[in-house]
CSV table of C-alpha atoms in Angstrom, one decimal:
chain,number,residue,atom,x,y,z
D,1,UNK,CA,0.0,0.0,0.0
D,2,UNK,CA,1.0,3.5,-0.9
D,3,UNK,CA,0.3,7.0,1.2
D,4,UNK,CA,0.7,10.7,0.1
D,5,UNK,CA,2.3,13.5,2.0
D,6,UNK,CA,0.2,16.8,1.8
D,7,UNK,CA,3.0,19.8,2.6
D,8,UNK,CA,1.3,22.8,3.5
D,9,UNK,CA,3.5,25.6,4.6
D,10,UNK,CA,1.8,28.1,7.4
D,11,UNK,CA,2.3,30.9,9.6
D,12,UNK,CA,3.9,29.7,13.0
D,13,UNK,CA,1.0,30.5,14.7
D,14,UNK,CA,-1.3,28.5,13.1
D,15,UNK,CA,0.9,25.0,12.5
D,16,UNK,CA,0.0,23.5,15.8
D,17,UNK,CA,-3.5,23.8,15.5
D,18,UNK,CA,-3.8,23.1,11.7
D,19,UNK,CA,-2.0,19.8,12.5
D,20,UNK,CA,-4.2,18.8,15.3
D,21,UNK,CA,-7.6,19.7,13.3
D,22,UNK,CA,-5.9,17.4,9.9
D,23,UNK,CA,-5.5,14.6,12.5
D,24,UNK,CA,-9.4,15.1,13.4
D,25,UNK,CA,-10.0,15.7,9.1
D,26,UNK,CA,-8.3,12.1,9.0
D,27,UNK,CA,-5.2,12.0,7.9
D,28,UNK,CA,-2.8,9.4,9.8
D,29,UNK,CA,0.0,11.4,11.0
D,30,UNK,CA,0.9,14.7,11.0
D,31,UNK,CA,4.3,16.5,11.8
D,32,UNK,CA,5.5,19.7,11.9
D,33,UNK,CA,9.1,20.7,9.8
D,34,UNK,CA,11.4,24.4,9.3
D,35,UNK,CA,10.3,25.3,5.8
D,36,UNK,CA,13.3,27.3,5.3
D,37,UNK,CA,15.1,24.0,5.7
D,38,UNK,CA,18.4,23.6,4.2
D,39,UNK,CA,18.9,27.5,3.2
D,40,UNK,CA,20.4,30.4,5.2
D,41,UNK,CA,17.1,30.9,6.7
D,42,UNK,CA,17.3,27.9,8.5
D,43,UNK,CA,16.6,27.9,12.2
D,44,UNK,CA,17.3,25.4,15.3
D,45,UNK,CA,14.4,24.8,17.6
D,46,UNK,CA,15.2,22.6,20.6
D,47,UNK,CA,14.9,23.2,25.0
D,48,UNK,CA,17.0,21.7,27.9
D,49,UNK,CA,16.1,19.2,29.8
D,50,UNK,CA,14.2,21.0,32.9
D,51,UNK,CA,12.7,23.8,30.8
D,52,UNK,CA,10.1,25.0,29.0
D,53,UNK,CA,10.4,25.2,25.1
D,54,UNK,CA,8.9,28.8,24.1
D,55,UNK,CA,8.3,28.0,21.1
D,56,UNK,CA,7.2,24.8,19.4
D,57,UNK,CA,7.3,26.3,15.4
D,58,UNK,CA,9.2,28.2,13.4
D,59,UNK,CA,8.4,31.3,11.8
D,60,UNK,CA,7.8,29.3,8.0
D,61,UNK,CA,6.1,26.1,9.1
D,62,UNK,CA,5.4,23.4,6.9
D,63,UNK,CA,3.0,20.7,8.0
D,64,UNK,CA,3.0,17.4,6.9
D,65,UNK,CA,-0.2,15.4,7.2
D,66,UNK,CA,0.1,11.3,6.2
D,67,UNK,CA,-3.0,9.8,4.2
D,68,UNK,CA,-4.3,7.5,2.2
D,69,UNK,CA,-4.0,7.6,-1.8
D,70,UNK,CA,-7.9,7.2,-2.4
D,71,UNK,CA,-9.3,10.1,-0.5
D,72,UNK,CA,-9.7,13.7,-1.3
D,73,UNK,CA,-7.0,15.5,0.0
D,74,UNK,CA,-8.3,19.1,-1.3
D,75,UNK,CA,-11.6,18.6,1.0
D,76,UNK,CA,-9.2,17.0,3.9
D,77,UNK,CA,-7.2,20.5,3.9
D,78,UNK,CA,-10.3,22.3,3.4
D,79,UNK,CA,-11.6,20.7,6.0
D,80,UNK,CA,-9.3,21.0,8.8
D,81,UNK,CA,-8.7,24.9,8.0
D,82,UNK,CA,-12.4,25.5,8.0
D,83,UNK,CA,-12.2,24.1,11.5
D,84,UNK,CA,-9.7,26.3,13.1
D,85,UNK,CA,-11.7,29.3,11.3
D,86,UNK,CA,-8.6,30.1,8.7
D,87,UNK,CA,-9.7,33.2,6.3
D,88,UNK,CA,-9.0,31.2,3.3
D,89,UNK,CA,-7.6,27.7,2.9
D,90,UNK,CA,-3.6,27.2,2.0
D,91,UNK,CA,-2.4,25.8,-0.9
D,92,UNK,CA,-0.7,22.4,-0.1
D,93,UNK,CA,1.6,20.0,-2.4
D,94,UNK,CA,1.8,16.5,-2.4
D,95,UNK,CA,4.6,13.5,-2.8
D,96,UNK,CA,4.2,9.9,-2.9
D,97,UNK,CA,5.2,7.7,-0.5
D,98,UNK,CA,6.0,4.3,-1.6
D,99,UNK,CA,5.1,1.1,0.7
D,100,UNK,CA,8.8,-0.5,2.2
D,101,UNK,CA,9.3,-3.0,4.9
D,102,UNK,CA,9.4,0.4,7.5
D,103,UNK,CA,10.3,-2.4,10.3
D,104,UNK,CA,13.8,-3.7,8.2
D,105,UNK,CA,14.6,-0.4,6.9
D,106,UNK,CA,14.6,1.7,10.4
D,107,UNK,CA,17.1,-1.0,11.9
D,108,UNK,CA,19.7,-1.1,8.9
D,109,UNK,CA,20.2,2.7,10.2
D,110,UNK,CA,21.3,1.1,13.5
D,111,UNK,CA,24.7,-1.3,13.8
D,112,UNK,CA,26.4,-2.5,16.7
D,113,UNK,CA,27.9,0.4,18.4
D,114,UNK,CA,31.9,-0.2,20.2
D,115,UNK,CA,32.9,2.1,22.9
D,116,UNK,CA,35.9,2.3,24.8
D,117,UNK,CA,37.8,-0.4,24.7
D,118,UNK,CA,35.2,-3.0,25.6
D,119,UNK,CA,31.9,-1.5,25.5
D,120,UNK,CA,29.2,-2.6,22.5
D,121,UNK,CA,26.1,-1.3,22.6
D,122,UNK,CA,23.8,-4.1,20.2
D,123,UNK,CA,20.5,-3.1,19.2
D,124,UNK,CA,18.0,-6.6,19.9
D,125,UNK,CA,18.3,-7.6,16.1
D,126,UNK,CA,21.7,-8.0,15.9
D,127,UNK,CA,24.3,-10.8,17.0
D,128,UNK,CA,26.4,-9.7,19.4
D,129,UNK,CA,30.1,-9.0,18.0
D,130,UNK,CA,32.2,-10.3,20.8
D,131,UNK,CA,30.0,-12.0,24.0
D,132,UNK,CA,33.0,-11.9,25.7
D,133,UNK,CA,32.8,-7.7,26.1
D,134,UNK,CA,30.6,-5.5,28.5
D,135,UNK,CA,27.3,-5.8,26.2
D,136,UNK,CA,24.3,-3.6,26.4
D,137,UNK,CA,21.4,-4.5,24.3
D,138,UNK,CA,19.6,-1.3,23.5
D,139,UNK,CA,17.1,-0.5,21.0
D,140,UNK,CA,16.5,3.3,19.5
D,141,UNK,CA,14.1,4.3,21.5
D,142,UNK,CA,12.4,7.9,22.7
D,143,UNK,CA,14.7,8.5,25.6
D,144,UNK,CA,18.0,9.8,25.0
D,145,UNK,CA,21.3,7.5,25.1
D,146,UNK,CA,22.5,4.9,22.9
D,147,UNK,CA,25.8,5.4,22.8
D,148,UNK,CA,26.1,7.2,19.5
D,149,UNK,CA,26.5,10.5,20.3
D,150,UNK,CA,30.0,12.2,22.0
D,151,UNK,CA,28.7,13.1,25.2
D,152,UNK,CA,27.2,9.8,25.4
D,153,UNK,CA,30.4,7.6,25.0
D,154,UNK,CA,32.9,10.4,27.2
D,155,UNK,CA,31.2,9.2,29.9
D,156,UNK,CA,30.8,5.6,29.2
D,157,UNK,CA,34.8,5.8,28.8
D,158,UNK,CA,35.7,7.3,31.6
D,159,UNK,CA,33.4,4.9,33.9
D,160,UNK,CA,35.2,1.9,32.3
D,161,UNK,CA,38.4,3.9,32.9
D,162,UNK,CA,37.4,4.4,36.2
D,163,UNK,CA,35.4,1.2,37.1
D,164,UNK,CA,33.1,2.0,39.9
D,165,UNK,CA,33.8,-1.5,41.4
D,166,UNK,CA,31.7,-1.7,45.1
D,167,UNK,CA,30.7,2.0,44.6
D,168,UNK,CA,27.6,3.4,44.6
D,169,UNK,CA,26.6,5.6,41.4
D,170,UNK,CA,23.8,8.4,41.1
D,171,UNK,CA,23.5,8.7,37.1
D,172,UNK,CA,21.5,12.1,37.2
D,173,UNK,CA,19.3,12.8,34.0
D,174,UNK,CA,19.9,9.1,32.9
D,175,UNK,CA,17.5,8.9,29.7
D,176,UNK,CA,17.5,5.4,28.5
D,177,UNK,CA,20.1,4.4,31.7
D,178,UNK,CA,22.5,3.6,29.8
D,179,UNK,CA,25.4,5.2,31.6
D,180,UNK,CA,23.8,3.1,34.8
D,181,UNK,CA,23.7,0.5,33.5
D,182,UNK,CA,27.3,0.6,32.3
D,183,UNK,CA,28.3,1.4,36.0
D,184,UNK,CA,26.2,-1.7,37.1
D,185,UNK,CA,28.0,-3.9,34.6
D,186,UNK,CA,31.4,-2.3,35.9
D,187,UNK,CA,30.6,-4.0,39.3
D,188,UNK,CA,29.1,-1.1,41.2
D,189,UNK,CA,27.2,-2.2,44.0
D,190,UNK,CA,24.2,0.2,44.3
D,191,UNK,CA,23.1,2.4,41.1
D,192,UNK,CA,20.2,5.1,41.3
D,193,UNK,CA,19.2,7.0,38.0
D,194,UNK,CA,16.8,10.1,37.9
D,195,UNK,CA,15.9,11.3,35.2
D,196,UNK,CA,12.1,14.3,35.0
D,197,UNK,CA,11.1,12.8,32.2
D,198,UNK,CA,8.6,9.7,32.9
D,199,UNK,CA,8.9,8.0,29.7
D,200,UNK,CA,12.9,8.0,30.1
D,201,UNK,CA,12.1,6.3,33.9
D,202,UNK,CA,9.9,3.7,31.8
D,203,UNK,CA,12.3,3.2,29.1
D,204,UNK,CA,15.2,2.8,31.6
D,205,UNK,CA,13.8,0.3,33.9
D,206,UNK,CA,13.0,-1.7,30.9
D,207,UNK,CA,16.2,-1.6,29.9
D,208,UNK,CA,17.3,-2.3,33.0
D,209,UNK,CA,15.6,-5.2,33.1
D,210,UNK,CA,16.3,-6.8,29.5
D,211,UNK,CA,19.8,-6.0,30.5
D,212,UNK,CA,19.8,-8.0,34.3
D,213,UNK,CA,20.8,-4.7,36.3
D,214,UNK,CA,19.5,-4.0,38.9
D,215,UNK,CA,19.2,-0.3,39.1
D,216,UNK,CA,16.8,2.1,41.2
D,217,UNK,CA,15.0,5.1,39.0
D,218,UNK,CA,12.5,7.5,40.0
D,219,UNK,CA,11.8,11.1,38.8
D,220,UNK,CA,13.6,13.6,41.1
D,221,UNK,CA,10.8,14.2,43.9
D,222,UNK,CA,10.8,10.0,44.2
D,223,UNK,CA,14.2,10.0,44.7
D,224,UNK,CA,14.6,13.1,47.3
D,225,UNK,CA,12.1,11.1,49.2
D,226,UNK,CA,14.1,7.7,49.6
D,227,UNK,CA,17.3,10.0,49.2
D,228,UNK,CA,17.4,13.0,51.1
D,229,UNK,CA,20.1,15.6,50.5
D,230,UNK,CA,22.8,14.6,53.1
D,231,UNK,CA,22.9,11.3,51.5
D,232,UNK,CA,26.1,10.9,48.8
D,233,UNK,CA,27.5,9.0,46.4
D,234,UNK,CA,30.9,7.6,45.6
D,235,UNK,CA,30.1,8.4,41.8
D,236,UNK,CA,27.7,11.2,40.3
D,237,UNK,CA,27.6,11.0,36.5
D,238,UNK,CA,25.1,13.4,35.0
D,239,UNK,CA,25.2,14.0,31.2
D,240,UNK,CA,22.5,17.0,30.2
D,241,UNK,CA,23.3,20.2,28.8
D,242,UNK,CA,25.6,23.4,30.5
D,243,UNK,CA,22.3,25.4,31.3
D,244,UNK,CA,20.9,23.1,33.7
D,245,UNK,CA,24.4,21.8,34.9
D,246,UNK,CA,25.0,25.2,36.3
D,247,UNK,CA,21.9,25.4,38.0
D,248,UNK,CA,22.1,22.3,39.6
D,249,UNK,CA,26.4,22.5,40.8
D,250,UNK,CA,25.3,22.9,44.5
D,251,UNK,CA,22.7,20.2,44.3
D,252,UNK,CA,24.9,17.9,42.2
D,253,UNK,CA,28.3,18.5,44.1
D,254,UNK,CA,26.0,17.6,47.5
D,255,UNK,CA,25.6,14.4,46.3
D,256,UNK,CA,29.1,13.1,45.8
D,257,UNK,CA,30.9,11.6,48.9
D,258,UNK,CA,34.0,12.7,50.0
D,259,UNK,CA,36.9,11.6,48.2
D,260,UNK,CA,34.1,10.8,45.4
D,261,UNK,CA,34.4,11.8,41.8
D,262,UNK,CA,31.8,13.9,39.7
D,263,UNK,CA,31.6,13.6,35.9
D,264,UNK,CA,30.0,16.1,33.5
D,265,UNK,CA,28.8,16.4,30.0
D,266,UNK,CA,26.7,17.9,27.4
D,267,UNK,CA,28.8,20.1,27.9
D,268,UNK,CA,30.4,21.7,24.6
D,269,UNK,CA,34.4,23.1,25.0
D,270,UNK,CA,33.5,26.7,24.6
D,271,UNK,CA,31.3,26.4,27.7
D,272,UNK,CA,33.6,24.2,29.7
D,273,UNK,CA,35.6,26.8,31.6
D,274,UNK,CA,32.0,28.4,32.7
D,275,UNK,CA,30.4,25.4,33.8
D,276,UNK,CA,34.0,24.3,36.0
D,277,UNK,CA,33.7,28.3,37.5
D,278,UNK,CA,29.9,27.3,38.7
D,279,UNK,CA,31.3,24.4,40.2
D,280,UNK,CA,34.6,25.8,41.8
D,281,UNK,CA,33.2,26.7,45.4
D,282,UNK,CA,32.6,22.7,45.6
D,283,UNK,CA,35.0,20.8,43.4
D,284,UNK,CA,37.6,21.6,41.0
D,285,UNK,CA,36.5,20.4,38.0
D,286,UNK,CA,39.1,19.7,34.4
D,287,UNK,CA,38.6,18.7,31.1
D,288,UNK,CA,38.9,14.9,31.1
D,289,UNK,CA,38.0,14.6,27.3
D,290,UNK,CA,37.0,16.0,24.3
D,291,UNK,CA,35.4,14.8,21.4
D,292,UNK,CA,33.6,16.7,18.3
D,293,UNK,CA,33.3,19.6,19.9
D,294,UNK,CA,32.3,18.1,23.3
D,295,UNK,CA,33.7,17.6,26.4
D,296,UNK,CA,33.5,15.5,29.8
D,297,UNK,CA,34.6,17.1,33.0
D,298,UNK,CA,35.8,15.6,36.4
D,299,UNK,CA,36.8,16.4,39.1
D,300,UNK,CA,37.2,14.5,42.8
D,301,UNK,CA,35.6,15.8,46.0
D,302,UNK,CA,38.4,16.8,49.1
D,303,UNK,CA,37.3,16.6,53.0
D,304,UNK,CA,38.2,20.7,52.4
D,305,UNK,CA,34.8,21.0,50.4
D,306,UNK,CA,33.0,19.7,53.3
């Protein structure tokens, strides 16, 4: 079976609810794209983890509704702007999109990732290259982490580096828990991951368990419950973005344990000297790594910063 894309470039202000009223028109999917994509004009549009995107379209938005071949896709448009009470209804184009086996072509984008010197992160279709390594089997999924990207595998690096052997490890804004889940394969003895997000929580513990680690993770009100702020860790790995890291450098630094060590990333180099100078009055923090424009800090906390 074959589907048609109807592309229908609007105003920012009216892309969100043009795509909700083609959903109720009936077309099967609907998403929302820069139409200036690809030229000069071309703008990001992401948040941080912890805050509030502002906005959620760009200034040129094009909409792209899914549907099927054999309906009218003039009266579908027509439809859904007549809804949201549009003065007259856009002009849309269409494309073709050809039946595939979606399944099959969405995992030959995804190999067998190597980390480190013994790391391999296998999605579930794939044989495992070496058994004999410290495997993760981890499927694409919506949280973030699987290894791919650089601050990702900086901080899967330096935990084998460093293997957290008997130590307890608090993996703070742990997406998929992947970076937990390394520690609990490194022979930690307690992991907790937290993440605000509840879909990463759900997707971790899954993982968790298709993995056999036995890891604790809650959102962040769960886990100052069972945790409460004196109580530290020999290990605190968090791997979010600088904005949020700099916010959180008394709250994070709390949480390691004296003579503990504190690892950072999402953190790009330009930004790493400002995120070490909001950590400074509790540990010194230093470039451990950089890759692609990224880089992982550490830093180890002294009975001084008691």
């Amino acid at each position: 079976m074959a589907w048609v894309e109807i592309l229908i470039e609007v105003a920012r202000d009216h892309a969100e609810n043009l795509s909700d009223a083609l959903m109720d028109a009936g077309a099967l999917s609907v998403s929302v794209e820069d139409a200036d994509e690809g030229t000069d004009a071309e703008k990001p549009l992401f948040g941080e983890p912890g805050m509030e995107i502002t906005e959620r379209a760009w200034e040129r938005s094009r909409v792209v509704a899914l549907a099927d071949t054999d309906i009218d896709h003039a009266a579908l448009v027509a439809e859904a702007a007549a809804s949201i009470k549009l003065a007259t209804v856009p002009s849309f184009t269409t494309r073709s999109v050809e039946e595939q086996d979606w399944v099959r072509l969405t995992q030959s984008q995804f190999e067998p990732i190597h980390i480190g010197k013994n790391i391999w992160v296998v999605p579930s279709w794939h044989e495992i290259p070496d058994p004999q390594a410290l495997v993760l089997e981890l499927d694409p999924g919506l949280a973030f982490g699987t290894g791919s990207h650089p601050t990702t595998r900086l901080c899967m690096e330096w935990l084998e580096a460093h293997a957290p052997s008997n130590l307890s490890v608090l993996d703070y804004g742990c997406g998929s828990g992947i970076l937990a889940m390394v520690a609990k394969k490194l022979a930690a003895n307690k992991v907790v991951g937290v993440d605000i997000d509840p879909q990463a929580i759900e997707s971790a513990n899954f993982n968790a368990e298709r993995n056999q680690c036995d890891i604790e993770f809650s959102l962040p009100e769960a886990f100052g419950d069972t945790y409460p702020s004196t109580h530290q860790f020999d290990v605190v790995v968090a791997n979010i973005l600088s904005s949020p890291l700099k916010l959180m450098a008394p709250m994070l630094s709390g949480r390691v344990a004296e003579g503990g060590a504190l690892i950072l990333s999402g953190v790009l180099a330009r930004q790493a000297e400002e995120v070490a100078a909001a950590y400074a009055p509790f540990i010194k923090l230093s470039v451990w790594q950089e890759r692609e424009g990224w880089v992982a800090l550490h830093g180890r906390r002294s009975s001084s910063n008691n």
